[in-house]
């Protein structure tokens, strides 16, 4: 693309969220969309590092429906020419205490209310589904048959392909440098490749979302928090059809990848960044693999996977997913700067959430009465009051550290 076309929507950031929103807008008939991505390819920053799990069991019917919409989107994309590599293998969630077992009852009730099939299964059934795991200490196991995993880069490529087919344009190697306002509302963008007019700027710039919001004069507390997992070399008995798993008490999750074990977790003492501390032109500093943390995941997991010897690792996934102080997405238009729209603050489920985020973005913009849940995700909740940055960062880190909190 030699010069940038004026467009109704300019989406900044071609990660899973930005390209997912482009696809959702185009499906809703709004095809005058341009996606700006500063890297050479979509999905190459945080998205490329994702573990690719998609879990739909959440603590409220709205959040479950959002995730269910993502699964519906992945199924739809999987039937297209460029696939997200969606594997609907199901998932087991394993409780190790009576308190957690009670939480599973509540999660099951929330799933029922949202129309998501999820069942509490006994240990024998769990063992049949994951033969290498030892469920003898499990107090409850929640099985969700329509959960699964995908390959995050393929998700972004699939969204791109299918959005482009509907008319969305993509400009890679293109950085947003400024947002032009006219009479207080968004009127266009300035980039390293020239200017373009638009009616809406959608901010899906991941760990640079704070900086992009600043260009519109808004301060949004969006904090990158380090996250890591490892993948082992192939291990006997690990087949790609085994379900994903989550063990909240050990703060671990995982799945099979390339016949090895992918194991990730949430450490109790997180490492976060203040977005004001790095330049808008860069991502946060590269993550240095923290082997003591990854080794601690391996040690904890042995409680359920006793036959596994410490295995050689073939890959470490690592990056800076973003967190908000209240642990909720940021979706929708700012009432302070009309035309400036947020799609971010994903709290480490932006790939699995991408289909649902796109749907809610469309509802927030095009539906005359988008409903209370959509309105509650508005960026106004942070811009209409002053922010205590150190407290906001502490809260965002707490959301990470208690990811599986009851
Ligand atoms: C180790 C790890 C494991 C994870 N596991 C999972 C998982 O299993 N499931 C899940 O759902 N999520 C997972 N996540 C979280 C997930 O990766 C993120 O929530 C998701 O990728 C966020 O997508 P995004 O599009 O918001 O951000 P990104 O993928 O970072 O995309 C933002 C894009 O904006 C671009 N950009 C920034 N500034 C500009 C600018 N000025 N101009 C133009 N472009 C710009 C960047 O280049 C980037 O490509 C994991 C994350 C990590 C690090």
Coordinates of C-alpha atoms and ligand atoms in Angstrom, one line a residue:
X1 CA 0.0 0.0 0.0
X2 CA 1.9 3.1 -1.2
X3 CA -0.3 5.8 0.5
X4 CA -2.7 5.4 3.3
X5 CA -6.4 5.5 2.4
X6 CA -8.9 7.6 4.4
X7 CA -11.2 5.1 6.2
X8 CA -14.1 5.1 8.5
X9 CA -12.1 3.0 11.1
X10 CA -8.4 3.0 11.6
X11 CA -7.3 0.2 13.9
X12 CA -3.9 0.7 15.6
X13 CA -2.2 -2.6 16.2
X14 CA -2.4 -5.9 14.3
X15 CA -2.3 -8.3 17.2
X16 CA -5.1 -10.9 17.8
X17 CA -7.3 -8.1 19.2
X18 CA -6.8 -5.6 16.4
X19 CA -7.3 -8.0 13.5
X20 CA -10.1 -9.7 15.4
X21 CA -11.9 -6.3 15.7
X22 CA -11.3 -5.7 12.0
X23 CA -12.9 -9.0 11.2
X24 CA -15.9 -8.3 13.5
X25 CA -16.5 -4.9 12.0
X26 CA -16.3 -6.2 8.5
X27 CA -18.7 -9.1 9.3
X28 CA -21.1 -6.4 10.7
X29 CA -20.9 -4.7 7.3
X30 CA -18.4 -2.0 8.2
X31 CA -15.7 -2.8 5.7
X32 CA -14.1 0.7 5.4
X33 CA -11.4 -0.3 7.8
X34 CA -7.6 0.1 7.8
X35 CA -5.4 -1.8 10.2
X36 CA -2.0 -0.2 11.0
X37 CA 0.7 -2.5 12.3
X38 CA 4.2 -1.3 13.0
X39 CA 5.8 -4.7 12.7
X40 CA 6.3 -6.4 9.3
X41 CA 3.5 -8.9 10.0
X42 CA 0.4 -9.1 12.0
X43 CA 0.4 -11.2 15.2
X44 CA 4.1 -11.0 15.7
X45 CA 4.4 -9.3 19.1
X46 CA 2.5 -10.5 22.3
X47 CA 0.1 -12.6 20.3
X48 CA 3.0 -14.7 18.8
X49 CA 4.0 -15.6 22.4
X50 CA 0.6 -16.8 23.6
X51 CA 0.1 -20.3 24.8
X52 CA -3.0 -20.5 22.7
X53 CA -5.5 -21.9 25.3
X54 CA -9.1 -20.9 25.1
X55 CA -11.2 -21.5 28.2
X56 CA -14.8 -20.5 28.4
X57 CA -15.7 -21.3 32.0
X58 CA -15.6 -17.9 33.8
X59 CA -17.3 -16.5 36.9
X60 CA -20.2 -14.7 35.2
X61 CA -22.6 -15.5 32.4
X62 CA -21.5 -12.4 30.4
X63 CA -17.8 -13.4 30.5
X64 CA -18.8 -16.9 29.5
X65 CA -20.9 -15.7 26.6
X66 CA -18.0 -13.5 25.4
X67 CA -15.7 -16.6 25.4
X68 CA -18.4 -18.7 23.7
X69 CA -18.5 -16.1 20.9
X70 CA -14.8 -16.5 20.5
X71 CA -15.1 -20.3 20.1
X72 CA -17.9 -19.8 17.5
X73 CA -15.5 -17.4 15.7
X74 CA -12.6 -19.9 15.8
X75 CA -14.9 -22.6 14.4
X76 CA -16.0 -20.3 11.6
X77 CA -12.4 -19.4 10.8
X78 CA -11.3 -23.0 10.9
X79 CA -13.7 -23.7 8.1
X80 CA -12.0 -21.0 6.0
X81 CA -8.9 -21.2 3.7
X82 CA -6.4 -19.8 6.2
X83 CA -7.1 -21.6 9.5
X84 CA -6.3 -20.6 13.1
X85 CA -5.4 -24.2 13.9
X86 CA -8.3 -24.5 16.3
X87 CA -8.3 -27.8 18.2
X88 CA -11.5 -28.4 20.1
X89 CA -10.1 -30.9 22.5
X90 CA -12.0 -29.8 25.7
X91 CA -10.5 -28.9 29.0
X92 CA -10.2 -30.3 32.5
X93 CA -10.1 -28.0 35.5
X94 CA -8.8 -29.8 38.6
X95 CA -9.7 -28.8 42.2
X96 CA -7.4 -29.9 45.1
X97 CA -9.4 -28.6 48.1
X98 CA -13.0 -28.5 49.3
X99 CA -13.1 -24.7 48.9
X100 CA -12.1 -25.0 45.3
X101 CA -14.6 -27.8 44.7
X102 CA -17.3 -25.4 46.0
X103 CA -16.1 -22.8 43.5
X104 CA -16.4 -25.3 40.7
X105 CA -20.1 -25.7 41.7
X106 CA -20.5 -22.0 41.2
X107 CA -18.7 -22.0 37.9
X108 CA -20.8 -24.9 36.7
X109 CA -24.0 -22.9 37.6
X110 CA -22.6 -19.8 35.7
X111 CA -21.9 -22.1 32.7
X112 CA -25.5 -23.5 32.9
X113 CA -26.9 -19.9 33.1
X114 CA -24.9 -18.9 30.0
X115 CA -25.8 -22.1 28.0
X116 CA -22.3 -23.5 28.0
X117 CA -22.0 -27.3 28.4
X118 CA -19.7 -28.1 31.4
X119 CA -19.9 -31.1 33.7
X120 CA -18.4 -32.2 37.0
X121 CA -16.8 -35.5 36.3
X122 CA -15.5 -38.2 38.7
X123 CA -11.8 -39.1 39.0
X124 CA -12.2 -42.2 36.8
X125 CA -13.6 -40.2 34.0
X126 CA -10.9 -37.5 34.4
X127 CA -8.3 -40.3 34.2
X128 CA -9.8 -41.6 31.0
X129 CA -9.5 -38.1 29.5
X130 CA -6.0 -37.5 30.7
X131 CA -4.4 -40.9 31.4
X132 CA -0.9 -39.6 32.4
X133 CA -2.3 -37.4 35.2
X134 CA -2.9 -38.6 38.7
X135 CA -6.3 -37.4 40.0
X136 CA -6.2 -39.2 43.3
X137 CA -5.9 -35.9 45.3
X138 CA -8.5 -34.1 43.2
X139 CA -11.6 -32.9 45.1
X140 CA -13.5 -32.0 41.9
X141 CA -12.9 -32.0 38.1
X142 CA -14.8 -29.7 35.8
X143 CA -14.9 -30.8 32.2
X144 CA -15.7 -28.4 29.3
X145 CA -16.0 -30.3 26.0
X146 CA -15.9 -27.2 23.7
X147 CA -12.7 -25.6 25.1
X148 CA -9.5 -26.0 23.1
X149 CA -6.4 -24.5 21.8
X150 CA -5.0 -22.8 18.7
X151 CA -1.8 -21.5 17.3
X152 CA -1.8 -17.7 18.0
X153 CA 0.1 -16.6 14.9
X154 CA -2.3 -18.6 12.8
X155 CA -5.2 -16.9 14.6
X156 CA -3.9 -13.5 13.5
X157 CA -3.2 -14.7 10.0
X158 CA -6.6 -16.2 9.7
X159 CA -8.4 -13.0 10.9
X160 CA -6.3 -11.0 8.5
X161 CA -7.1 -13.2 5.5
X162 CA -10.8 -13.3 6.2
X163 CA -11.1 -9.6 7.0
X164 CA -9.2 -8.7 3.8
X165 CA -11.6 -10.9 1.8
X166 CA -14.4 -8.7 3.2
X167 CA -12.5 -5.5 2.1
X168 CA -10.4 -4.5 5.2
X169 CA -7.0 -3.0 4.3
X170 CA -3.8 -3.6 6.1
X171 CA -0.7 -1.4 6.3
X172 CA 2.2 -3.2 7.9
X173 CA 5.6 -1.6 8.8
X174 CA 3.4 1.5 9.5
X175 CA 3.6 3.3 12.9
X176 CA 1.0 5.5 14.3
X177 CA 2.7 8.8 15.4
X178 CA -0.2 11.1 16.1
X179 CA -3.9 11.4 16.3
X180 CA -5.6 14.4 14.8
X181 CA -8.6 15.9 16.5
X182 CA -11.1 18.4 15.1
X183 CA -13.5 20.1 17.4
X184 CA -12.5 17.6 20.1
X185 CA -13.3 14.5 18.1
X186 CA -11.0 12.1 16.1
X187 CA -10.5 13.3 12.6
X188 CA -7.4 11.4 11.4
X189 CA -4.0 9.9 12.1
X190 CA -0.4 10.7 11.4
X191 CA 2.0 7.9 10.6
X192 CA 5.5 7.3 9.4
X193 CA 3.9 6.8 6.0
X194 CA 1.8 9.9 5.9
X195 CA -1.6 11.1 7.1
X196 CA -5.0 9.6 6.7
X197 CA -8.5 10.8 7.7
X198 CA -10.8 8.6 9.7
X199 CA -13.9 8.8 11.8
X200 CA -12.7 6.4 14.5
X201 CA -9.3 5.3 15.8
X202 CA -9.5 1.9 17.5
X203 CA -6.6 1.5 20.0
X204 CA -5.5 -2.2 20.1
X205 CA -1.8 -1.4 20.5
X206 CA -1.3 -4.0 23.3
X207 CA 1.6 -2.9 25.6
X208 CA 1.6 0.4 23.8
X209 CA -2.1 1.1 24.3
X210 CA -1.2 3.6 27.0
X211 CA 0.9 5.6 24.6
X212 CA -1.7 5.5 21.8
X213 CA -4.3 6.8 24.3
X214 CA -1.9 9.6 25.3
X215 CA -1.9 10.7 21.7
X216 CA -5.6 11.4 22.1
X217 CA -5.0 13.2 25.4
X218 CA -6.3 10.3 27.6
X219 CA -4.4 8.6 30.5
X220 CA -5.4 5.0 30.7
X221 CA -3.9 2.6 33.3
X222 CA -2.9 -0.3 31.2
X223 CA 0.1 -2.2 32.7
X224 CA 2.2 -4.9 31.0
X225 CA 2.9 -7.8 33.4
X226 CA 5.5 -10.4 32.5
X227 CA 4.2 -13.9 31.7
X228 CA 6.0 -17.1 30.7
X229 CA 5.6 -20.8 30.0
X230 CA 7.8 -23.5 28.6
X231 CA 7.4 -26.4 26.2
X232 CA 9.3 -29.6 26.7
X233 CA 10.8 -31.9 24.0
X234 CA 8.4 -34.6 23.0
X235 CA 7.3 -37.0 25.8
X236 CA 5.8 -40.4 25.6
X237 CA 2.0 -40.5 25.7
X238 CA 1.4 -36.8 24.8
X239 CA -1.0 -36.7 21.9
X240 CA -2.5 -33.5 20.4
X241 CA -6.0 -34.6 21.2
X242 CA -5.5 -34.5 25.0
X243 CA -7.5 -31.8 26.7
X244 CA -6.1 -28.5 28.0
X245 CA -5.8 -28.4 31.8
X246 CA -6.0 -25.8 34.5
X247 CA -5.0 -26.5 38.2
X248 CA -6.0 -23.3 40.0
X249 CA -4.5 -24.2 43.4
X250 CA -1.1 -24.8 41.8
X251 CA -1.7 -21.7 39.6
X252 CA -0.8 -23.8 36.5
X253 CA -2.3 -24.4 33.1
X254 CA -1.1 -26.4 30.1
X255 CA -1.7 -28.5 27.0
X256 CA 0.2 -30.6 24.6
X257 CA 2.2 -28.8 22.0
X258 CA 4.4 -30.5 19.3
X259 CA 4.2 -33.8 21.4
X260 CA 5.7 -32.0 24.3
X261 CA 4.2 -30.5 27.4
X262 CA 3.4 -26.8 27.4
X263 CA 3.2 -25.6 31.1
X264 CA 2.6 -22.1 32.2
X265 CA 1.6 -20.4 35.4
X266 CA 0.9 -17.3 37.4
X267 CA 3.6 -16.5 39.9
X268 CA 2.6 -15.0 43.3
X269 CA 5.1 -12.1 42.9
X270 CA 4.7 -10.6 39.5
X271 CA 6.9 -8.3 37.5
X272 CA 5.1 -5.4 36.0
X273 CA 6.0 -2.2 34.0
X274 CA 4.8 1.3 34.3
X275 CA 4.0 2.2 30.6
X276 CA 5.3 5.7 31.3
X277 CA 8.8 4.2 31.7
X278 CA 9.3 3.1 28.1
X279 CA 9.1 4.9 24.8
X280 CA 6.0 4.9 22.6
X281 CA 8.3 3.8 19.8
X282 CA 9.2 0.5 21.6
X283 CA 7.7 -2.4 23.3
X284 CA 8.6 -2.9 27.0
X285 CA 12.2 -4.3 27.6
X286 CA 12.6 -7.9 26.3
X287 CA 11.7 -10.5 28.9
X288 CA 14.7 -12.5 30.2
X289 CA 13.7 -16.1 30.9
X290 CA 13.2 -16.6 34.6
X291 CA 14.3 -20.2 35.1
X292 CA 13.6 -20.3 38.8
X293 CA 10.0 -19.4 38.2
X294 CA 9.6 -21.9 35.3
X295 CA 11.4 -24.6 37.4
X296 CA 8.9 -23.9 40.2
X297 CA 6.0 -24.7 37.7
X298 CA 7.7 -28.0 36.8
X299 CA 8.1 -28.9 40.5
X300 CA 4.5 -28.1 41.4
X301 CA 3.1 -30.0 38.4
X302 CA 4.8 -33.2 39.6
X303 CA 2.1 -33.5 42.2
X304 CA -0.2 -34.4 39.4
X305 CA 2.2 -35.7 36.8
X306 CA 4.5 -37.9 39.0
X307 CA 5.9 -40.0 36.1
X308 CA 7.4 -37.0 34.4
X309 CA 11.1 -36.6 34.9
X310 CA 12.5 -33.1 34.5
X311 CA 12.4 -32.8 30.8
X312 CA 14.6 -30.8 28.3
X313 CA 12.8 -27.6 27.2
X314 CA 12.4 -26.9 23.5
X315 CA 10.8 -23.4 23.7
X316 CA 9.9 -20.6 26.2
X317 CA 7.0 -18.3 25.5
X318 CA 7.3 -15.0 27.2
X319 CA 6.0 -11.5 26.9
X320 CA 4.1 -8.6 28.4
X321 CA 0.3 -9.1 28.3
X322 CA -1.5 -6.1 29.7
X323 CA -3.6 -5.8 32.8
X324 CA -6.1 -3.3 34.1
X325 CA -6.6 -2.4 37.8
X326 CA -10.0 -4.0 37.8
X327 CA -9.1 -7.0 35.7
X328 CA -11.7 -6.2 33.0
X329 CA -11.3 -5.5 29.3
X330 CA -11.4 -1.9 28.0
X331 CA -13.8 -1.8 25.1
X332 CA -15.7 1.1 23.5
X333 CA -15.6 4.7 22.6
X334 CA -14.4 7.4 25.0
X335 CA -17.1 10.0 25.7
X336 CA -14.3 12.5 26.5
X337 CA -12.7 12.1 23.0
X338 CA -15.5 11.0 20.6
X339 CA -14.1 8.8 17.9
X340 CA -11.4 7.3 20.1
X341 CA -12.2 3.7 20.8
X342 CA -10.5 1.2 23.1
X343 CA -10.0 -2.6 22.4
X344 CA -7.5 -3.8 24.9
X345 CA -6.5 -4.3 28.5
X346 CA -6.9 -8.0 27.9
X347 CA -5.7 -9.4 31.2
X348 CA -3.8 -12.2 29.4
X349 CA -6.7 -13.6 27.5
X350 CA -6.7 -11.5 24.4
X351 CA -6.3 -14.3 21.9
X352 CA -9.0 -16.5 23.3
X353 CA -11.1 -13.4 23.9
X354 CA -10.5 -11.9 20.5
X355 CA -13.8 -13.1 18.9
X356 CA -15.9 -11.9 21.8
X357 CA -14.0 -8.6 22.1
X358 CA -14.7 -7.9 18.4
X359 CA -18.4 -8.7 19.0
X360 CA -18.6 -6.3 22.0
X361 CA -16.7 -3.6 20.1
X362 CA -19.3 -3.8 17.3
X363 CA -22.2 -3.7 19.9
X364 CA -20.6 -0.7 21.7
X365 CA -20.4 1.3 18.4
X366 CA -23.3 0.2 16.3
X367 CA -26.0 -0.9 18.7
X368 CA -28.1 2.0 19.9
X369 CA -28.6 0.2 23.3
X370 CA -25.6 -2.0 23.8
X371 CA -26.5 -3.2 27.3
X372 CA -25.0 -2.8 30.7
X373 CA -22.2 -5.2 30.4
X374 CA -20.8 -3.6 27.3
X375 CA -21.2 -0.1 28.9
X376 CA -19.3 -1.3 32.0
X377 CA -16.2 -2.0 29.9
X378 CA -16.0 1.6 28.7
X379 CA -12.7 3.5 29.0
X380 CA -14.7 6.2 30.7
X381 CA -14.4 4.3 34.0
X382 CA -10.7 5.4 34.2
X383 CA -10.7 8.7 32.4
X384 CA -13.5 10.3 34.3
X385 CA -11.5 10.3 37.6
X386 CA -7.9 10.9 38.5
X387 CA -5.6 7.9 38.8
X388 CA -3.2 7.1 41.6
X389 CA -0.6 5.4 39.3
X390 CA 1.2 3.4 42.0
X391 CA -2.1 2.1 43.4
X392 CA -3.4 1.3 39.9
X393 CA -0.2 -0.7 39.1
X394 CA -0.4 -2.6 42.4
X395 CA -4.0 -3.5 41.6
X396 CA -3.2 -4.6 38.0
X397 CA -0.4 -6.8 39.4
X398 CA -2.8 -8.2 42.0
X399 CA -5.1 -9.2 39.2
X400 CA -2.2 -11.2 37.6
X401 CA -1.1 -12.7 40.9
X402 CA -4.6 -13.9 41.9
X403 CA -5.6 -15.0 38.4
X404 CA -7.1 -18.2 39.7
X405 CA -8.2 -16.6 43.0
X406 CA -11.5 -17.9 44.4
Ligands
LIG1 C1 3.6 -16.2 27.7 C2 2.2 -15.8 27.3 C3 1.2 -16.7 27.3 C4 -0.2 -16.3 27.0 N1 -1.1 -17.3 26.8 C5 -2.4 -16.9 26.4 C6 -3.4 -17.9 26.1 O1 -3.1 -19.1 26.3 N2 -4.6 -17.5 25.7 C7 -4.9 -16.2 25.5 O2 -6.0 -15.8 25.1 N3 -3.9 -15.2 25.7 C8 -2.7 -15.6 26.2 N4 -1.8 -14.6 26.4 C9 -2.1 -13.2 26.3 C10 -2.2 -12.8 24.8 O3 -1.0 -13.1 24.2 C11 -2.6 -11.3 24.8 O4 -3.7 -11.0 25.6 C12 -2.9 -10.9 23.3 O5 -1.9 -11.4 22.5 C13 -3.0 -9.4 23.2 O6 -3.2 -9.1 21.9 P1 -3.1 -7.6 21.4 O7 -3.6 -7.6 20.0 O8 -3.8 -6.8 22.4 O9 -1.6 -7.3 21.6 P2 -0.3 -7.5 20.6 O10 -0.3 -8.9 20.1 O11 0.9 -7.1 21.4 O12 -0.6 -6.6 19.5 C14 -0.4 -5.2 19.6 C15 0.2 -4.7 18.3 O13 0.2 -3.3 18.3 C16 1.3 -2.8 17.5 N5 1.6 -1.5 17.8 C17 2.0 -0.9 19.0 N6 2.2 0.4 18.9 C18 1.9 0.7 17.6 C19 1.9 1.9 16.8 N7 2.3 3.1 17.4 N8 1.6 1.9 15.5 C20 1.3 0.7 14.9 N9 1.3 -0.5 15.6 C21 1.6 -0.5 16.9 C22 2.4 -3.8 18.0 O14 3.5 -3.9 17.0 C23 1.6 -5.1 18.1 O15 1.7 -6.0 17.0 C24 -0.4 -15.0 26.7 C25 0.6 -14.0 26.7 C26 1.9 -14.4 27.0 C27 3.0 -13.4 27.0

